[in-house]
Amino acid sequence: MAQSLSATTGSELESVRRLCQRLEFFVSQPLLQVRPLSHGESNQSYYVRTARGEYVLRCYPAESAVCRQQELRCQHAAAAKGLAPAPLCLNNHYQVMLSDYLANGVAYNFRVHGLPILLTAMARFHQLSVQTPVLEPGVYLRQLARAVTLSEADSVLMAVLQQAAQQLQQLPQDTVLCHLDLHSGNLLFAKKKLWLLDFEYSQLADSSLDLAAISLHFDLSAAQEQDMLLQYAGLRQQPELTEILTGKLNAAKQLYSGFCWLWYQAQPVYEKQAKRWQQRLQTLAL
């Protein structure tokens, strides 16, 4: 979901420079360079260089309801295992987080880098121990739905989603620390390995939701999906997971599509994205 910041204005960068100068982290290290990295749907990221090092500054919207302390805990745990850049500073007053910068990184490309490197990183992330709430899909759907106005046709899709949520919770659970936003913009290939980025939605959830995200974001075929589940179960050293996850994947794909549809639906500037995820959900519900 990241996109180029080629249109970033000089005044915007000047505002970022002034913001950095107010952060205690930069008191003794004057700024040498500030440039845009990417715009996500809910934050802006900038490259910051001083004489001491290179950093990524993420700026969050003031109205965000995401728990940044939870995000920080998840990134710290991932960084400790070499799965993420190290977070260095969280300032809730200014709504920013500072992390290490990974030089010469490129966005993960499914065709170039392949599925095994992604599954390996994800399986390792799923085995981390971090104290977070457990995602209840039905509850989360209702929270998302309250932020939008649903048509009669939309209400039919909501019924499909609630049924998928019930189905997923009735099947054997595999509750792990999930990332819940696994797309190429949050996956960086650098230093000959894959790094996970952006942990604002990370929390305990069923592993099938992250697998559903991979399948949907990278348009896996049925054969590729089955290979993914087999590889993943092997990486977790739980071969029985293959059959369990196979039985849950379609419901998880419906739910993940529904989460994205409703999230985008609540953002007026993302009508195209909302429509695209709505259409994917409709296809999955057939």
mmCIF file of C-alpha atoms in Angstrom:
data_model
loop_
_atom_site.group_PDB
_atom_site.id
_atom_site.type_symbol
_atom_site.label_atom_id
_atom_site.label_comp_id
_atom_site.label_asym_id
_atom_site.label_seq_id
_atom_site.Cartn_x
_atom_site.Cartn_y
_atom_site.Cartn_z
ATOM 1 C CA MET A 1 0.000 0.000 0.000
ATOM 2 C CA ALA A 2 3.062 2.262 -0.127
ATOM 3 C CA GLN A 3 3.372 4.692 -2.999
ATOM 4 C CA SER A 4 5.916 7.195 -4.327
ATOM 5 C CA LEU A 5 6.302 10.586 -2.694
ATOM 6 C CA SER A 6 7.563 12.270 -5.844
ATOM 7 C CA ALA A 7 5.014 15.043 -5.323
ATOM 8 C CA THR A 8 6.173 15.866 -1.800
ATOM 9 C CA THR A 9 6.429 19.622 -1.362
ATOM 10 C CA GLY A 10 9.331 21.591 0.031
ATOM 11 C CA SER A 11 7.100 22.989 2.758
ATOM 12 C CA GLU A 12 6.204 19.451 3.857
ATOM 13 C CA LEU A 13 9.869 18.497 4.156
ATOM 14 C CA GLU A 14 10.585 21.705 6.044
ATOM 15 C CA SER A 15 7.821 20.783 8.500
ATOM 16 C CA VAL A 16 9.458 17.365 8.971
ATOM 17 C CA ARG A 17 12.832 19.023 9.602
ATOM 18 C CA ARG A 18 11.312 21.282 12.245
ATOM 19 C CA LEU A 19 9.599 18.275 13.812
ATOM 20 C CA CYS A 20 12.900 16.389 14.018
ATOM 21 C CA GLN A 21 14.554 19.389 15.668
ATOM 22 C CA ARG A 22 11.935 19.217 18.434
ATOM 23 C CA LEU A 23 12.692 15.554 19.148
ATOM 24 C CA GLU A 24 15.113 14.942 21.992
ATOM 25 C CA PHE A 25 16.716 12.131 19.962
ATOM 26 C CA PHE A 26 18.194 14.691 17.537
ATOM 27 C CA VAL A 27 19.264 17.352 20.049
ATOM 28 C CA SER A 28 22.974 16.530 19.765
ATOM 29 C CA GLN A 29 23.010 15.406 16.119
ATOM 30 C CA PRO A 30 22.040 18.083 13.567
ATOM 31 C CA LEU A 31 20.125 16.978 10.500
ATOM 32 C CA LEU A 32 22.072 16.533 7.268
ATOM 33 C CA GLN A 33 19.304 15.233 5.010
ATOM 34 C CA VAL A 34 15.559 14.602 5.058
ATOM 35 C CA ARG A 35 13.738 13.029 2.139
ATOM 36 C CA PRO A 36 10.466 11.174 1.605
ATOM 37 C CA LEU A 37 10.354 7.384 1.561
ATOM 38 C CA SER A 38 6.727 6.382 1.059
ATOM 39 C CA HIS A 39 3.169 7.260 1.849
ATOM 40 C CA GLY A 40 1.053 4.493 3.295
ATOM 41 C CA GLU A 41 -2.688 4.731 3.721
ATOM 42 C CA SER A 42 -2.314 5.723 7.359
ATOM 43 C CA ASN A 43 1.180 7.169 7.812
ATOM 44 C CA GLN A 44 4.032 9.002 6.135
ATOM 45 C CA SER A 45 7.655 7.869 6.224
ATOM 46 C CA TYR A 46 10.827 9.878 5.776
ATOM 47 C CA TYR A 47 14.548 9.141 5.536
ATOM 48 C CA VAL A 48 16.576 11.161 8.040
ATOM 49 C CA ARG A 49 20.383 11.315 8.046
ATOM 50 C CA THR A 50 22.689 12.833 10.644
ATOM 51 C CA ALA A 51 26.429 12.514 11.213
ATOM 52 C CA ARG A 52 25.693 9.603 13.568
ATOM 53 C CA GLY A 53 23.398 7.492 11.440
ATOM 54 C CA GLU A 54 20.452 6.957 9.134
ATOM 55 C CA TYR A 55 16.887 6.617 10.343
ATOM 56 C CA VAL A 56 13.275 6.187 9.257
ATOM 57 C CA LEU A 57 10.772 8.617 10.745
ATOM 58 C CA ARG A 58 7.140 7.502 10.582
ATOM 59 C CA CYS A 59 4.481 10.138 11.154
ATOM 60 C CA TYR A 60 1.013 9.016 12.210
ATOM 61 C CA PRO A 61 -2.318 10.791 11.733
ATOM 62 C CA ALA A 62 -3.432 12.591 14.876
ATOM 63 C CA GLU A 63 -6.849 10.908 14.816
ATOM 64 C CA SER A 64 -5.424 7.370 14.707
ATOM 65 C CA ALA A 65 -6.893 4.977 17.283
ATOM 66 C CA VAL A 66 -4.038 2.455 16.955
ATOM 67 C CA CYS A 67 -2.191 1.621 20.178
ATOM 68 C CA ARG A 68 1.359 2.690 19.368
ATOM 69 C CA GLN A 69 2.784 1.070 22.507
ATOM 70 C CA GLN A 70 1.465 -2.268 21.251
ATOM 71 C CA GLU A 71 2.996 -1.592 17.836
ATOM 72 C CA LEU A 72 6.301 -0.747 19.505
ATOM 73 C CA ARG A 73 6.272 -3.988 21.525
ATOM 74 C CA CYS A 74 5.652 -6.048 18.390
ATOM 75 C CA GLN A 75 8.424 -4.324 16.443
ATOM 76 C CA HIS A 76 10.853 -4.664 19.354
ATOM 77 C CA ALA A 77 10.157 -8.414 19.544
ATOM 78 C CA ALA A 78 10.577 -8.804 15.779
ATOM 79 C CA ALA A 79 13.779 -6.726 15.748
ATOM 80 C CA ALA A 80 15.277 -8.854 18.529
ATOM 81 C CA LYS A 81 14.987 -11.851 16.190
ATOM 82 C CA GLY A 82 16.351 -9.994 13.157
ATOM 83 C CA LEU A 83 12.937 -9.776 11.493
ATOM 84 C CA ALA A 84 12.474 -5.988 11.598
ATOM 85 C CA PRO A 85 14.480 -2.766 11.846
ATOM 86 C CA ALA A 86 15.089 -1.774 15.451
ATOM 87 C CA PRO A 87 12.659 0.853 16.797
ATOM 88 C CA LEU A 88 14.582 3.656 18.502
ATOM 89 C CA CYS A 89 12.064 6.184 19.733
ATOM 90 C CA LEU A 90 8.295 6.549 20.066
ATOM 91 C CA ASN A 91 6.914 10.010 20.754
ATOM 92 C CA ASN A 92 3.169 9.936 21.324
ATOM 93 C CA HIS A 93 2.951 13.717 21.693
ATOM 94 C CA TYR A 94 4.232 14.310 18.169
ATOM 95 C CA GLN A 95 2.780 11.020 16.842
ATOM 96 C CA VAL A 96 6.066 9.712 15.413
ATOM 97 C CA MET A 97 8.219 6.610 15.615
ATOM 98 C CA LEU A 98 11.905 6.486 14.739
ATOM 99 C CA SER A 99 13.565 3.276 13.546
ATOM 100 C CA ASP A 100 16.836 2.116 12.031
ATOM 101 C CA TYR A 101 17.137 2.618 8.271
ATOM 102 C CA LEU A 102 18.004 -0.400 6.119
ATOM 103 C CA ALA A 103 20.158 0.763 3.215
ATOM 104 C CA ASN A 104 19.764 -0.565 -0.337
ATOM 105 C CA GLY A 105 16.479 -2.298 0.414
ATOM 106 C CA VAL A 106 13.892 -3.095 -2.246
ATOM 107 C CA ALA A 107 10.228 -3.978 -1.925
ATOM 108 C CA TYR A 108 9.577 -7.711 -1.748
ATOM 109 C CA ASN A 109 8.710 -9.115 -5.173
ATOM 110 C CA PHE A 110 6.908 -12.457 -5.130
ATOM 111 C CA ARG A 111 8.196 -13.482 -8.567
ATOM 112 C CA VAL A 112 11.796 -12.440 -7.871
ATOM 113 C CA HIS A 113 12.272 -13.384 -4.218
ATOM 114 C CA GLY A 114 9.893 -16.331 -4.055
ATOM 115 C CA LEU A 115 7.465 -17.593 -1.429
ATOM 116 C CA PRO A 116 9.827 -19.549 0.904
ATOM 117 C CA ILE A 117 11.645 -16.439 2.182
ATOM 118 C CA LEU A 118 8.320 -14.810 3.071
ATOM 119 C CA LEU A 119 6.916 -17.904 4.763
ATOM 120 C CA THR A 120 10.129 -18.356 6.752
ATOM 121 C CA ALA A 121 9.940 -14.801 8.092
ATOM 122 C CA MET A 122 6.249 -15.115 8.830
ATOM 123 C CA ALA A 123 6.569 -18.456 10.628
ATOM 124 C CA ARG A 124 9.321 -16.998 12.822
ATOM 125 C CA PHE A 125 7.190 -13.934 13.557
ATOM 126 C CA HIS A 126 4.244 -16.163 14.457
ATOM 127 C CA GLN A 127 6.339 -17.831 17.129
ATOM 128 C CA LEU A 128 7.171 -14.595 18.961
ATOM 129 C CA SER A 129 5.715 -14.012 22.404
ATOM 130 C CA VAL A 130 4.175 -10.544 22.774
ATOM 131 C CA GLN A 131 1.334 -9.532 25.070
ATOM 132 C CA THR A 132 -1.475 -8.155 22.871
ATOM 133 C CA PRO A 133 -5.262 -8.479 22.692
ATOM 134 C CA VAL A 134 -6.684 -11.410 20.729
ATOM 135 C CA LEU A 135 -8.488 -10.414 17.546
ATOM 136 C CA GLU A 136 -12.130 -11.517 17.544
ATOM 137 C CA PRO A 137 -13.174 -11.311 13.860
ATOM 138 C CA GLY A 138 -16.882 -10.823 14.538
ATOM 139 C CA VAL A 139 -16.254 -7.985 16.985
ATOM 140 C CA TYR A 140 -13.753 -6.325 14.647
ATOM 141 C CA LEU A 141 -16.232 -6.513 11.758
ATOM 142 C CA ARG A 142 -18.858 -4.721 13.822
ATOM 143 C CA GLN A 143 -16.341 -2.024 14.771
ATOM 144 C CA LEU A 144 -15.436 -1.442 11.125
ATOM 145 C CA ALA A 145 -19.075 -1.470 10.017
ATOM 146 C CA ARG A 146 -19.989 1.285 12.495
ATOM 147 C CA ALA A 147 -17.701 3.670 10.614
ATOM 148 C CA VAL A 148 -19.484 3.289 7.256
ATOM 149 C CA THR A 149 -22.964 3.548 5.741
ATOM 150 C CA LEU A 150 -23.982 0.190 4.294
ATOM 151 C CA SER A 151 -26.460 -0.318 1.467
ATOM 152 C CA GLU A 152 -28.887 -3.241 1.363
ATOM 153 C CA ALA A 153 -26.484 -5.130 -0.910
ATOM 154 C CA ASP A 154 -23.635 -4.358 1.499
ATOM 155 C CA SER A 155 -25.687 -5.817 4.346
ATOM 156 C CA VAL A 156 -25.836 -9.112 2.452
ATOM 157 C CA LEU A 157 -22.027 -9.128 2.299
ATOM 158 C CA MET A 158 -21.851 -8.319 6.008
ATOM 159 C CA ALA A 159 -23.960 -11.415 6.683
ATOM 160 C CA VAL A 160 -21.458 -13.456 4.647
ATOM 161 C CA LEU A 161 -18.631 -12.014 6.725
ATOM 162 C CA GLN A 162 -20.327 -12.728 10.042
ATOM 163 C CA GLN A 163 -20.888 -16.316 8.917
ATOM 164 C CA ALA A 164 -17.190 -16.588 7.955
ATOM 165 C CA ALA A 165 -16.228 -15.216 11.387
ATOM 166 C CA GLN A 166 -18.396 -17.829 13.113
ATOM 167 C CA GLN A 167 -16.985 -20.590 10.921
ATOM 168 C CA LEU A 168 -13.404 -19.575 11.625
ATOM 169 C CA GLN A 169 -13.946 -19.525 15.384
ATOM 170 C CA GLN A 170 -15.697 -22.902 15.382
ATOM 171 C CA LEU A 171 -12.703 -24.586 13.716
ATOM 172 C CA PRO A 172 -9.494 -25.541 15.591
ATOM 173 C CA GLN A 173 -7.658 -22.361 16.555
ATOM 174 C CA ASP A 174 -4.017 -21.540 15.849
ATOM 175 C CA THR A 175 -3.621 -18.276 17.746
ATOM 176 C CA VAL A 176 -0.249 -16.636 17.110
ATOM 177 C CA LEU A 177 1.219 -13.144 16.820
ATOM 178 C CA CYS A 178 -0.044 -12.111 13.366
ATOM 179 C CA HIS A 179 1.152 -9.175 11.280
ATOM 180 C CA LEU A 180 -2.254 -8.653 9.589
ATOM 181 C CA ASP A 181 -0.982 -6.317 6.841
ATOM 182 C CA LEU A 182 1.316 -8.457 4.720
ATOM 183 C CA HIS A 183 1.642 -6.738 1.352
ATOM 184 C CA SER A 184 4.738 -5.807 -0.653
ATOM 185 C CA GLY A 185 4.858 -2.292 0.821
ATOM 186 C CA ASN A 186 5.432 -3.793 4.278
ATOM 187 C CA LEU A 187 8.052 -6.311 3.160
ATOM 188 C CA LEU A 188 11.615 -5.185 2.466
ATOM 189 C CA PHE A 189 14.422 -7.265 0.968
ATOM 190 C CA ALA A 190 17.770 -6.009 2.274
ATOM 191 C CA LYS A 191 21.052 -7.543 3.434
ATOM 192 C CA LYS A 192 20.104 -10.783 1.647
ATOM 193 C CA LYS A 193 16.996 -11.410 3.740
ATOM 194 C CA LEU A 194 13.408 -10.291 4.241
ATOM 195 C CA TRP A 195 12.389 -7.702 6.826
ATOM 196 C CA LEU A 196 8.886 -7.019 8.106
ATOM 197 C CA LEU A 197 7.706 -3.413 8.418
ATOM 198 C CA ASP A 198 4.699 -1.572 9.867
ATOM 199 C CA PHE A 199 3.314 -3.415 12.898
ATOM 200 C CA GLU A 200 0.364 -1.145 13.649
ATOM 201 C CA TYR A 201 -2.203 -3.936 13.148
ATOM 202 C CA SER A 202 -0.108 -6.734 14.668
ATOM 203 C CA GLN A 203 -1.807 -8.704 17.424
ATOM 204 C CA LEU A 204 -2.749 -12.218 18.449
ATOM 205 C CA ALA A 205 -5.006 -13.804 15.826
ATOM 206 C CA ASP A 206 -5.510 -17.010 13.904
ATOM 207 C CA SER A 207 -2.541 -17.741 11.622
ATOM 208 C CA SER A 208 -4.909 -18.344 8.708
ATOM 209 C CA LEU A 209 -5.504 -14.583 8.445
ATOM 210 C CA ASP A 210 -1.851 -13.877 7.592
ATOM 211 C CA LEU A 211 -1.860 -16.765 5.119
ATOM 212 C CA ALA A 212 -5.040 -15.357 3.579
ATOM 213 C CA ALA A 213 -3.343 -11.957 3.238
ATOM 214 C CA ILE A 214 -0.434 -13.526 1.367
ATOM 215 C CA SER A 215 -2.734 -15.433 -0.966
ATOM 216 C CA LEU A 216 -4.827 -12.343 -1.730
ATOM 217 C CA HIS A 217 -2.054 -9.767 -2.052
ATOM 218 C CA PHE A 218 0.072 -11.995 -4.284
ATOM 219 C CA ASP A 219 -2.776 -13.635 -6.234
ATOM 220 C CA LEU A 220 -1.797 -17.218 -5.453
ATOM 221 C CA SER A 221 -3.372 -20.006 -7.473
ATOM 222 C CA ALA A 222 -5.062 -22.945 -5.764
ATOM 223 C CA ALA A 223 -1.911 -25.035 -6.285
ATOM 224 C CA GLN A 224 0.295 -22.262 -4.872
ATOM 225 C CA GLU A 225 -2.015 -21.928 -1.877
ATOM 226 C CA GLN A 226 -1.728 -25.612 -1.078
ATOM 227 C CA ASP A 227 2.053 -25.449 -1.445
ATOM 228 C CA MET A 228 2.071 -22.410 0.878
ATOM 229 C CA LEU A 229 0.130 -24.270 3.581
ATOM 230 C CA LEU A 230 2.377 -27.321 3.286
ATOM 231 C CA GLN A 231 5.553 -25.228 3.536
ATOM 232 C CA TYR A 232 4.196 -23.175 6.404
ATOM 233 C CA ALA A 233 3.180 -26.237 8.449
ATOM 234 C CA GLY A 234 6.674 -27.637 7.867
ATOM 235 C CA LEU A 235 8.319 -24.429 9.063
ATOM 236 C CA ARG A 236 6.157 -24.533 12.191
ATOM 237 C CA GLN A 237 7.089 -28.238 12.583
ATOM 238 C CA GLN A 238 3.397 -29.066 12.833
ATOM 239 C CA PRO A 239 2.457 -31.114 9.740
ATOM 240 C CA GLU A 240 -1.121 -31.464 11.028
ATOM 241 C CA LEU A 241 -1.560 -27.724 10.427
ATOM 242 C CA THR A 242 -1.780 -28.295 6.666
ATOM 243 C CA GLU A 243 -5.197 -29.930 6.875
ATOM 244 C CA ILE A 244 -6.444 -27.575 9.585
ATOM 245 C CA LEU A 245 -5.445 -24.453 7.643
ATOM 246 C CA THR A 246 -6.853 -25.827 4.399
ATOM 247 C CA GLY A 247 -10.249 -26.014 6.076
ATOM 248 C CA LYS A 248 -9.997 -22.407 7.309
ATOM 249 C CA LEU A 249 -8.378 -20.583 4.406
ATOM 250 C CA ASN A 250 -11.487 -19.633 2.430
ATOM 251 C CA ALA A 251 -13.221 -18.174 5.492
ATOM 252 C CA ALA A 252 -10.011 -16.326 6.382
ATOM 253 C CA LYS A 253 -9.768 -14.912 2.847
ATOM 254 C CA GLN A 254 -13.351 -13.682 3.052
ATOM 255 C CA LEU A 255 -12.662 -12.024 6.396
ATOM 256 C CA TYR A 256 -9.414 -10.391 5.295
ATOM 257 C CA SER A 257 -11.124 -9.077 2.139
ATOM 258 C CA GLY A 258 -13.962 -7.786 4.308
ATOM 259 C CA PHE A 259 -11.568 -6.063 6.715
ATOM 260 C CA CYS A 260 -9.876 -4.284 3.785
ATOM 261 C CA TRP A 261 -13.192 -3.390 2.117
ATOM 262 C CA LEU A 262 -14.656 -1.824 5.246
ATOM 263 C CA TRP A 263 -11.412 -0.057 6.204
ATOM 264 C CA TYR A 264 -11.147 1.563 2.772
ATOM 265 C CA GLN A 265 -14.891 2.268 2.699
ATOM 266 C CA ALA A 266 -14.445 4.490 5.738
ATOM 267 C CA GLN A 267 -11.778 6.556 3.932
ATOM 268 C CA PRO A 268 -13.411 8.810 1.271
ATOM 269 C CA VAL A 269 -10.238 9.066 -0.833
ATOM 270 C CA TYR A 270 -9.933 5.292 -1.271
ATOM 271 C CA GLU A 271 -13.114 4.489 -3.168
ATOM 272 C CA LYS A 272 -11.291 2.460 -5.836
ATOM 273 C CA GLN A 273 -9.537 0.307 -3.264
ATOM 274 C CA ALA A 274 -12.802 -0.244 -1.383
ATOM 275 C CA LYS A 275 -14.538 -1.311 -4.585
ATOM 276 C CA ARG A 276 -11.718 -3.683 -5.492
ATOM 277 C CA TRP A 277 -11.830 -5.460 -2.116
ATOM 278 C CA GLN A 278 -15.618 -5.566 -2.208
ATOM 279 C CA GLN A 279 -15.452 -7.313 -5.584
ATOM 280 C CA ARG A 280 -12.912 -9.811 -4.249
ATOM 281 C CA LEU A 281 -15.202 -10.569 -1.342
ATOM 282 C CA GLN A 282 -18.147 -11.052 -3.688
ATOM 283 C CA THR A 283 -16.097 -13.487 -5.781
ATOM 284 C CA LEU A 284 -15.034 -15.460 -2.704
ATOM 285 C CA ALA A 285 -18.638 -15.593 -1.457
ATOM 286 C CA LEU A 286 -19.944 -17.233 -4.639
#
